Amino acid sequence: MLKLLGVPIAASAHAAEIDQMTALVHWLMLVLFVGWGAFFIFALIRFRKGANPKASYVGAKGKLAKSTEVAVALIEVILLVFYAIPAWAKRVTNFPGGNDAVIVRVVGEQFAWNIQYPGKDGKFGRTDPTLVSADNPLGLDRRDPDAKDDIVSINNLNLPINRPVLVHLTSKDVIHSFGVYELRVKQDAVPGLEMPVWFVPTREGQWDIACSQLCGLGHYRMRGFVNVQSAAEYDKWMAEQVKALTP
Ligand code: CUA
């Protein structure tokens, strides 16, 4: 059913779970749409003026209406309690850490995505709004020891396949939204807040980072890319970045 709806390919470990839920919700909505539609047509014919010159003030009686209502509510509760809440709970706990995890900062601005890797020391260098300039959009303070090995990039988030990724997401100016459909990830980037977002990419390829909040005149062109690479490709790219840093 999801293929029919044109759902993007699934490129992360938790995508199947989200897709299953989306499919279930759509099936329920389809049944409701057909059911209520049929009932509406039935009511139009059955209670037409011609056949019922005098209105009934009592109205319809019967158990079917009530039980249908209860059944629909029950199915919705099941979807919420057994699918939606557990799926969400996993997204907001068990954040990846340790050596295997890739930890990166993503900072939205009008109208680009700034990427910051902490480098070998695993620590993000200090950033300072007064240092922000055209060639230093993050305002990274290179005098800070933690910042010396930080890798920065604009609109290109390179990630290795099959490793957990933790994105520290924030914004410099207005609210943006980090939407990567193939990874089934979407999270608002809010100035002053750092939101953790995590996922495991399971498919190599280039996926759009589509800003998913109307953030200004250039919203439509606020597009970045997630490049999911093999471990070797990613290491090679990272080595090149490190080399470019050394004067
Ligand atoms: Cu940033 Cu829309």
Short mmCIF file of C-alpha atoms and ligand atoms in Angstrom, two decimals:
data_model
loop_
_atom_site.label_atom_id
_atom_site.label_comp_id
_atom_site.label_asym_id
_atom_site.label_seq_id
_atom_site.Cartn_x
_atom_site.Cartn_y
_atom_site.Cartn_z
CA MET A 1 0.00 0.00 0.00
CA LEU A 2 2.82 2.38 0.90
CA LYS A 3 4.45 1.85 -2.50
CA LEU A 4 1.16 2.92 -4.02
CA LEU A 5 1.26 6.10 -1.96
CA GLY A 6 4.72 6.91 -3.30
CA VAL A 7 6.55 6.62 0.00
CA PRO A 8 10.31 7.23 -0.41
CA ILE A 9 12.63 4.24 -0.10
CA ALA A 10 13.52 3.25 3.44
CA ALA A 11 17.15 3.99 4.27
CA SER A 12 17.33 3.73 8.06
CA ALA A 13 16.97 1.02 10.67
CA HIS A 14 13.77 2.37 12.18
CA ALA A 15 12.11 3.17 8.83
CA ALA A 16 10.20 -0.12 8.63
CA GLU A 17 8.55 0.54 11.98
CA ILE A 18 7.42 4.03 10.92
CA ASP A 19 6.18 2.66 7.61
CA GLN A 20 4.20 -0.09 9.30
CA MET A 21 2.48 2.50 11.46
CA THR A 22 1.82 4.79 8.49
CA ALA A 23 0.31 1.85 6.60
CA LEU A 24 -1.92 0.87 9.53
CA VAL A 25 -3.18 4.44 9.96
CA HIS A 26 -3.90 4.69 6.23
CA TRP A 27 -5.75 1.38 6.24
CA LEU A 28 -7.89 2.55 9.14
CA MET A 29 -8.57 5.85 7.39
CA LEU A 30 -9.49 4.04 4.17
CA VAL A 31 -11.97 1.81 6.02
CA LEU A 32 -13.45 4.85 7.81
CA PHE A 33 -13.65 6.84 4.58
CA VAL A 34 -15.46 4.07 2.72
CA GLY A 35 -17.62 3.22 5.75
CA TRP A 36 -18.73 6.76 6.58
CA GLY A 37 -19.15 7.57 2.87
CA ALA A 38 -21.42 4.57 2.37
CA PHE A 39 -23.40 5.47 5.49
CA PHE A 40 -23.76 9.06 4.28
CA ILE A 41 -25.21 7.89 0.95
CA PHE A 42 -27.47 5.41 2.76
CA ALA A 43 -28.75 8.21 5.04
CA LEU A 44 -29.40 10.52 2.08
CA ILE A 45 -31.61 7.90 0.43
CA ARG A 46 -33.19 6.27 3.48
CA PHE A 47 -34.17 9.52 5.19
CA ARG A 48 -35.09 11.51 2.09
CA LYS A 49 -38.01 13.90 2.41
CA GLY A 50 -40.17 11.98 -0.08
CA ALA A 51 -40.21 8.83 2.06
CA ASN A 52 -40.36 10.71 5.38
CA PRO A 53 -42.79 13.62 5.08
CA LYS A 54 -42.80 14.03 8.85
CA ALA A 55 -39.54 14.32 10.76
CA SER A 56 -38.90 11.85 13.54
CA TYR A 57 -37.97 13.65 16.72
CA VAL A 58 -36.78 10.49 18.39
CA GLY A 59 -33.99 9.69 15.96
CA ALA A 60 -32.38 6.38 15.19
CA LYS A 61 -31.96 3.83 17.93
CA GLY A 62 -29.77 0.78 17.88
CA LYS A 63 -26.58 -0.67 19.19
CA LEU A 64 -24.69 -0.62 15.88
CA ALA A 65 -23.94 3.10 15.98
CA LYS A 66 -22.52 3.02 19.48
CA SER A 67 -20.49 -0.16 18.95
CA THR A 68 -19.00 1.22 15.72
CA GLU A 69 -17.95 4.33 17.55
CA VAL A 70 -16.41 2.34 20.40
CA ALA A 71 -14.61 0.03 17.96
CA VAL A 72 -13.08 2.94 16.04
CA ALA A 73 -11.94 4.61 19.25
CA LEU A 74 -10.49 1.32 20.46
CA ILE A 75 -8.49 0.79 17.26
CA GLU A 76 -7.13 4.32 17.54
CA VAL A 77 -6.09 3.71 21.14
CA ILE A 78 -4.35 0.48 20.06
CA LEU A 79 -2.46 2.35 17.32
CA LEU A 80 -1.41 5.01 19.78
CA VAL A 81 -0.46 2.79 22.71
CA PHE A 82 1.08 -0.18 20.90
CA TYR A 83 2.62 1.49 17.86
CA ALA A 84 3.04 5.26 18.07
CA ILE A 85 4.16 5.68 21.68
CA PRO A 86 6.70 2.79 21.66
CA ALA A 87 8.13 3.98 18.32
CA TRP A 88 8.49 7.52 19.66
CA ALA A 89 9.93 6.29 22.97
CA LYS A 90 12.79 4.66 21.07
CA ARG A 91 13.55 7.91 19.24
CA VAL A 92 13.82 9.90 22.44
CA THR A 93 15.87 7.41 24.48
CA ASN A 94 18.82 5.05 23.88
CA PHE A 95 20.84 7.81 22.28
CA PRO A 96 23.93 6.38 20.68
CA GLY A 97 27.26 6.97 22.35
CA GLY A 98 30.61 5.26 22.49
CA ASN A 99 33.17 4.72 19.78
CA ASP A 100 30.83 3.36 17.17
CA ALA A 101 28.55 6.39 17.13
CA VAL A 102 28.96 9.29 14.75
CA ILE A 103 28.18 12.51 16.56
CA VAL A 104 27.63 15.66 14.60
CA ARG A 105 26.12 19.12 14.99
CA VAL A 106 23.70 20.44 12.42
CA VAL A 107 22.88 24.13 12.57
CA GLY A 108 20.16 25.54 10.37
CA GLU A 109 20.27 29.09 9.11
CA GLN A 110 18.48 31.09 6.45
CA PHE A 111 18.96 29.23 4.10
CA ALA A 112 21.53 26.51 4.58
CA TRP A 113 22.55 23.62 6.79
CA ASN A 114 25.86 23.99 8.61
CA ILE A 115 27.52 20.78 9.65
CA GLN A 116 30.13 20.46 12.39
CA TYR A 117 32.05 17.27 13.19
CA PRO A 118 33.90 17.24 16.51
CA GLY A 119 37.08 15.77 15.00
CA LYS A 120 39.41 13.25 16.61
CA ASP A 121 39.03 14.58 20.16
CA GLY A 122 35.28 13.99 20.03
CA LYS A 123 34.62 17.47 21.42
CA PHE A 124 32.82 20.23 19.61
CA GLY A 125 34.84 23.42 19.59
CA ARG A 126 33.46 26.64 20.98
CA THR A 127 31.32 28.75 18.70
CA ASP A 128 30.72 32.45 19.17
CA PRO A 129 28.14 34.57 17.35
CA THR A 130 30.60 37.48 17.13
CA LEU A 131 32.93 35.33 15.00
CA VAL A 132 30.26 34.52 12.42
CA SER A 133 31.31 35.63 8.95
CA ALA A 134 30.80 34.56 5.34
CA ASP A 135 33.61 32.01 5.54
CA ASN A 136 32.85 30.99 9.12
CA PRO A 137 29.08 30.61 9.21
CA LEU A 138 29.18 28.67 12.49
CA GLY A 139 31.33 31.26 14.24
CA LEU A 140 33.77 28.49 15.19
CA ASP A 141 36.56 29.74 17.42
CA ARG A 142 39.67 28.06 16.00
CA ARG A 143 41.76 29.32 18.95
CA ASP A 144 39.82 26.97 21.21
CA PRO A 145 41.82 23.70 21.55
CA ASP A 146 38.64 21.66 21.08
CA ALA A 147 37.91 23.50 17.83
CA LYS A 148 41.30 22.91 16.19
CA ASP A 149 40.34 19.53 14.74
CA ASP A 150 36.68 20.27 14.03
CA ILE A 151 35.50 19.63 10.49
CA VAL A 152 32.86 21.93 9.04
CA SER A 153 30.81 21.62 5.93
CA ILE A 154 27.82 23.33 4.36
CA ASN A 155 24.81 21.42 3.08
CA ASN A 156 26.68 18.14 2.95
CA LEU A 157 26.33 15.69 5.80
CA ASN A 158 28.55 12.70 5.08
CA LEU A 159 27.79 9.63 7.14
CA PRO A 160 29.02 6.05 7.19
CA ILE A 161 26.52 3.26 6.62
CA ASN A 162 25.30 1.02 9.47
CA ARG A 163 26.64 3.14 12.31
CA PRO A 164 24.39 4.96 14.75
CA VAL A 165 24.30 8.70 14.15
CA LEU A 166 23.47 11.31 16.77
CA VAL A 167 22.71 14.74 15.41
CA HIS A 168 22.72 17.72 17.76
CA LEU A 169 20.28 19.92 15.94
CA THR A 170 19.86 23.64 16.40
CA SER A 171 19.34 26.86 14.49
CA LYS A 172 21.06 30.23 14.27
CA ASP A 173 18.06 32.36 13.43
CA VAL A 174 14.50 31.09 12.98
CA ILE A 175 12.83 27.70 13.31
CA HIS A 176 13.80 25.28 10.57
CA SER A 177 13.09 21.59 10.30
CA PHE A 178 15.56 18.84 9.52
CA GLY A 179 13.60 16.51 7.25
CA VAL A 180 15.22 13.50 5.63
CA TYR A 181 12.39 11.42 4.24
CA GLU A 182 14.42 8.36 3.23
CA LEU A 183 15.74 8.13 6.80
CA ARG A 184 12.25 8.76 8.24
CA VAL A 185 13.66 11.63 10.26
CA LYS A 186 12.05 14.97 10.88
CA GLN A 187 12.80 17.34 13.70
CA ASP A 188 12.42 21.07 14.17
CA ALA A 189 15.63 23.05 14.59
CA VAL A 190 14.92 25.71 17.18
CA PRO A 191 17.26 28.60 18.01
CA GLY A 192 18.55 28.35 21.58
CA LEU A 193 17.71 24.66 21.86
CA GLU A 194 19.81 21.67 20.94
CA MET A 195 17.63 18.77 19.93
CA PRO A 196 19.11 15.27 19.78
CA VAL A 197 18.07 13.23 16.74
CA TRP A 198 19.36 9.74 16.13
CA PHE A 199 19.11 7.08 13.45
CA VAL A 200 21.11 4.33 11.77
CA PRO A 201 21.50 4.72 8.00
CA THR A 202 21.19 1.33 6.32
CA ARG A 203 21.48 2.21 2.66
CA GLU A 204 24.17 4.02 0.74
CA GLY A 205 23.06 6.96 -1.31
CA GLN A 206 22.38 10.67 -1.35
CA TRP A 207 19.25 11.88 0.38
CA ASP A 208 17.85 15.40 0.51
CA ILE A 209 17.77 17.36 3.73
CA ALA A 210 14.57 19.24 3.04
CA CYS A 211 13.81 22.12 5.36
CA SER A 212 10.29 21.33 6.52
CA GLN A 213 9.27 24.55 8.22
CA LEU A 214 8.45 27.70 6.31
CA CYS A 215 11.41 29.82 7.39
CA GLY A 216 11.51 32.75 5.01
CA LEU A 217 11.70 33.72 1.36
CA GLY A 218 14.47 31.24 0.59
CA HIS A 219 12.77 28.31 2.34
CA TYR A 220 12.24 26.51 -0.98
CA ARG A 221 15.97 26.42 -1.69
CA MET A 222 17.08 25.39 1.79
CA ARG A 223 18.25 22.01 0.69
CA GLY A 224 21.16 19.95 1.90
CA PHE A 225 22.29 16.41 1.35
CA VAL A 226 22.93 13.41 3.51
CA ASN A 227 25.56 11.30 1.79
CA VAL A 228 25.54 7.81 3.22
CA GLN A 229 28.83 6.18 2.29
CA SER A 230 30.64 2.91 2.81
CA ALA A 231 33.01 2.84 5.79
CA ALA A 232 36.03 3.09 3.44
CA GLU A 233 34.60 6.04 1.49
CA TYR A 234 33.68 7.85 4.67
CA ASP A 235 37.10 7.32 6.24
CA LYS A 236 38.75 8.55 3.05
CA TRP A 237 36.57 11.66 2.99
CA MET A 238 37.27 12.31 6.66
CA ALA A 239 41.03 11.89 6.12
CA GLU A 240 40.87 14.44 3.29
CA GLN A 241 39.09 16.92 5.55
CA VAL A 242 41.65 16.43 8.31
CA LYS A 243 44.45 16.92 5.77
CA ALA A 244 42.85 20.13 4.50
CA LEU A 245 42.88 21.46 8.06
CA THR A 246 46.61 21.01 8.60
CA PRO A 247 48.41 24.09 7.34
CU1 CUA B 1 14.64 26.60 6.72
CU2 CUA B 1 12.53 26.34 5.69
#
